[in-house]
């Protein structure tokens, strides 16, 4: 493989609300590679009322996983875009062993996955974080009404967009998302540990401390 073909792929693992999206946005700046959030891609499709968005909606409303075939195809397409020429930060993908195996097949010819940070968080904290979350409708910046509030209530600091609460952030749906995480996604912790790729960080710390610990994990792997 030529040196210019080598890319850096990171996979962020963690329960819903652990801070994957928040940290992925910070890592995008640091590493100059894009965040690929399957949840954001589905929400974008839903907003634009595409066939994919309408299909995903029924699963997302319940907090269940969208079928693998559809999700994997969407990721493959996203990776063909030019901004992924140096790699990508996966947020919310893979979410089960089928997706993880597919991602291995995609990334192995390109140098493989470099690191899998696991952002650890207790379920009660996850619930508190999710129910207070607000997201910018236009740029996707993530806030929390108590832990990370915008300067002006309801308005994004970055681009002045409107902040909204996600439809799947109701307590009943969040409980199912946590259930689905433990049943389907948690086995990936062992999967990546066995490959020597896992780096655990405490997601219960403030945002800047989690970021500093992630940076340290990247440094330890020689990635920055
Ligand atoms: P997705 O959008 O991926 O949601 P999720 O995994 O449930 O994760 P969240 O986005 O809720 O949490 P996060 O870890 O990103 O936390 P955040 O940074 O926002 O998926 C949604 C749905 O799409 C799924 O249920 C499924 O239906 C479908 N889907 C997606 N991917 C799929 C796939 N691969 N296969 C099949 N279906 C798929 O932070 C949360 C809050 O906490 C924010 O308010 C933030 O400001 C705050 N916060 C963050 N860090 C800190 C901190 N350190 N201290 C204090 N507050 C903090
Ligand atoms: Mg997210």
PDB file of C-alpha atoms in Angstrom, residues 10-21 35-43 56 59-72 74-75 89-104 106 113 116 118 126 130 133 166 168-169 173-192:
ATOM      1  CA  UNK A  10     -11.186   6.082  14.761  1.00  0.00           C
ATOM      2  CA  UNK A  11     -14.297   4.441  16.212  1.00  0.00           C
ATOM      3  CA  UNK A  12     -15.943   6.171  19.187  1.00  0.00           C
ATOM      4  CA  UNK A  13     -17.833   3.758  21.437  1.00  0.00           C
ATOM      5  CA  UNK A  14     -20.089   4.628  24.371  1.00  0.00           C
ATOM      6  CA  UNK A  15     -23.675   4.528  25.604  1.00  0.00           C
ATOM      7  CA  UNK A  16     -26.178   7.022  24.174  1.00  0.00           C
ATOM      8  CA  UNK A  17     -25.325  10.386  25.741  1.00  0.00           C
ATOM      9  CA  UNK A  18     -21.732   9.425  26.616  1.00  0.00           C
ATOM     10  CA  UNK A  19     -20.419  12.381  24.598  1.00  0.00           C
ATOM     11  CA  UNK A  20     -19.437  10.697  21.317  1.00  0.00           C
ATOM     12  CA  UNK A  21     -20.782  13.534  19.166  1.00  0.00           C
ATOM     13  CA  UNK A  35     -16.822  12.904  11.875  1.00  0.00           C
ATOM     14  CA  UNK A  36     -19.117  10.295  10.357  1.00  0.00           C
ATOM     15  CA  UNK A  37     -22.155  10.064  12.615  1.00  0.00           C
ATOM     16  CA  UNK A  38     -24.693   7.572  11.302  1.00  0.00           C
ATOM     17  CA  UNK A  39     -27.326   9.140  13.587  1.00  0.00           C
ATOM     18  CA  UNK A  40     -26.649  12.587  12.051  1.00  0.00           C
ATOM     19  CA  UNK A  41     -26.761  11.111   8.534  1.00  0.00           C
ATOM     20  CA  UNK A  42     -30.157   9.525   9.243  1.00  0.00           C
ATOM     21  CA  UNK A  43     -31.439  12.789  10.759  1.00  0.00           C
ATOM     22  CA  UNK A  56     -34.946   5.131   9.318  1.00  0.00           C
ATOM     23  CA  UNK A  59     -36.593   2.577  13.918  1.00  0.00           C
ATOM     24  CA  UNK A  60     -35.202   5.790  15.404  1.00  0.00           C
ATOM     25  CA  UNK A  61     -38.539   6.750  16.970  1.00  0.00           C
ATOM     26  CA  UNK A  62     -38.469   3.459  18.893  1.00  0.00           C
ATOM     27  CA  UNK A  63     -34.752   3.662  19.649  1.00  0.00           C
ATOM     28  CA  UNK A  64     -34.059   0.494  17.648  1.00  0.00           C
ATOM     29  CA  UNK A  65     -31.245   0.009  15.154  1.00  0.00           C
ATOM     30  CA  UNK A  66     -31.862   0.754  11.486  1.00  0.00           C
ATOM     31  CA  UNK A  67     -31.223  -2.433   9.409  1.00  0.00           C
ATOM     32  CA  UNK A  68     -27.537  -3.198   8.857  1.00  0.00           C
ATOM     33  CA  UNK A  69     -27.650  -3.387   5.077  1.00  0.00           C
ATOM     34  CA  UNK A  70     -29.033   0.143   4.773  1.00  0.00           C
ATOM     35  CA  UNK A  71     -26.654   1.550   7.388  1.00  0.00           C
ATOM     36  CA  UNK A  72     -23.527  -0.072   5.947  1.00  0.00           C
ATOM     37  CA  UNK A  74     -24.853   4.655   3.716  1.00  0.00           C
ATOM     38  CA  UNK A  75     -21.421   4.579   5.413  1.00  0.00           C
ATOM     39  CA  UNK A  89     -13.982   9.496  13.016  1.00  0.00           C
ATOM     40  CA  UNK A  90     -16.900   7.076  13.300  1.00  0.00           C
ATOM     41  CA  UNK A  91     -19.522   8.116  15.826  1.00  0.00           C
ATOM     42  CA  UNK A  92     -22.389   5.682  16.394  1.00  0.00           C
ATOM     43  CA  UNK A  93     -21.029   3.169  13.885  1.00  0.00           C
ATOM     44  CA  UNK A  94     -20.475   0.234  14.131  1.00  0.00           C
ATOM     45  CA  UNK A  95     -23.252  -0.705  16.523  1.00  0.00           C
ATOM     46  CA  UNK A  96     -23.197  -4.510  16.320  1.00  0.00           C
ATOM     47  CA  UNK A  97     -20.883  -7.291  15.178  1.00  0.00           C
ATOM     48  CA  UNK A  98     -22.229  -7.362  11.618  1.00  0.00           C
ATOM     49  CA  UNK A  99     -21.421  -3.671  11.195  1.00  0.00           C
ATOM     50  CA  UNK A 100     -18.023  -4.085  12.887  1.00  0.00           C
ATOM     51  CA  UNK A 101     -17.062  -6.891  10.507  1.00  0.00           C
ATOM     52  CA  UNK A 102     -18.183  -4.787   7.532  1.00  0.00           C
ATOM     53  CA  UNK A 103     -16.118  -1.838   8.772  1.00  0.00           C
ATOM     54  CA  UNK A 104     -13.060  -4.064   9.120  1.00  0.00           C
ATOM     55  CA  UNK A 106     -13.783  -1.544   4.358  1.00  0.00           C
ATOM     56  CA  UNK A 113      -8.793   1.075  12.447  1.00  0.00           C
ATOM     57  CA  UNK A 116     -11.302   2.727  19.503  1.00  0.00           C
ATOM     58  CA  UNK A 118     -14.586   3.913  24.739  1.00  0.00           C
ATOM     59  CA  UNK A 126     -26.510   9.382  30.334  1.00  0.00           C
ATOM     60  CA  UNK A 130     -29.705  13.296  26.928  1.00  0.00           C
ATOM     61  CA  UNK A 133     -29.389  18.099  25.226  1.00  0.00           C
ATOM     62  CA  UNK A 166     -34.189  15.408  19.274  1.00  0.00           C
ATOM     63  CA  UNK A 168     -35.730  10.262  20.245  1.00  0.00           C
ATOM     64  CA  UNK A 169     -34.583  12.032  23.434  1.00  0.00           C
ATOM     65  CA  UNK A 173     -37.023   5.989  23.968  1.00  0.00           C
ATOM     66  CA  UNK A 174     -33.729   6.661  25.751  1.00  0.00           C
ATOM     67  CA  UNK A 175     -34.353   3.622  27.985  1.00  0.00           C
ATOM     68  CA  UNK A 176     -34.773   1.451  24.886  1.00  0.00           C
ATOM     69  CA  UNK A 177     -31.656   2.967  23.293  1.00  0.00           C
ATOM     70  CA  UNK A 178     -29.703   2.000  26.416  1.00  0.00           C
ATOM     71  CA  UNK A 179     -31.203  -1.528  26.278  1.00  0.00           C
ATOM     72  CA  UNK A 180     -30.239  -1.859  22.605  1.00  0.00           C
ATOM     73  CA  UNK A 181     -26.733  -0.604  23.431  1.00  0.00           C
ATOM     74  CA  UNK A 182     -26.155  -3.294  26.079  1.00  0.00           C
ATOM     75  CA  UNK A 183     -27.662  -6.043  23.946  1.00  0.00           C
ATOM     76  CA  UNK A 184     -26.113  -5.260  20.579  1.00  0.00           C
ATOM     77  CA  UNK A 185     -23.285  -2.719  20.865  1.00  0.00           C
ATOM     78  CA  UNK A 186     -21.597  -3.640  24.172  1.00  0.00           C
ATOM     79  CA  UNK A 187     -20.119  -6.872  22.666  1.00  0.00           C
ATOM     80  CA  UNK A 188     -17.953  -4.588  20.506  1.00  0.00           C
ATOM     81  CA  UNK A 189     -16.003  -3.589  23.619  1.00  0.00           C
ATOM     82  CA  UNK A 190     -14.606  -7.127  23.840  1.00  0.00           C
ATOM     83  CA  UNK A 191     -14.236  -7.313  20.064  1.00  0.00           C
ATOM     84  CA  UNK A 192     -11.949  -4.271  19.912  1.00  0.00           C
TER      85      UNK A 192
END
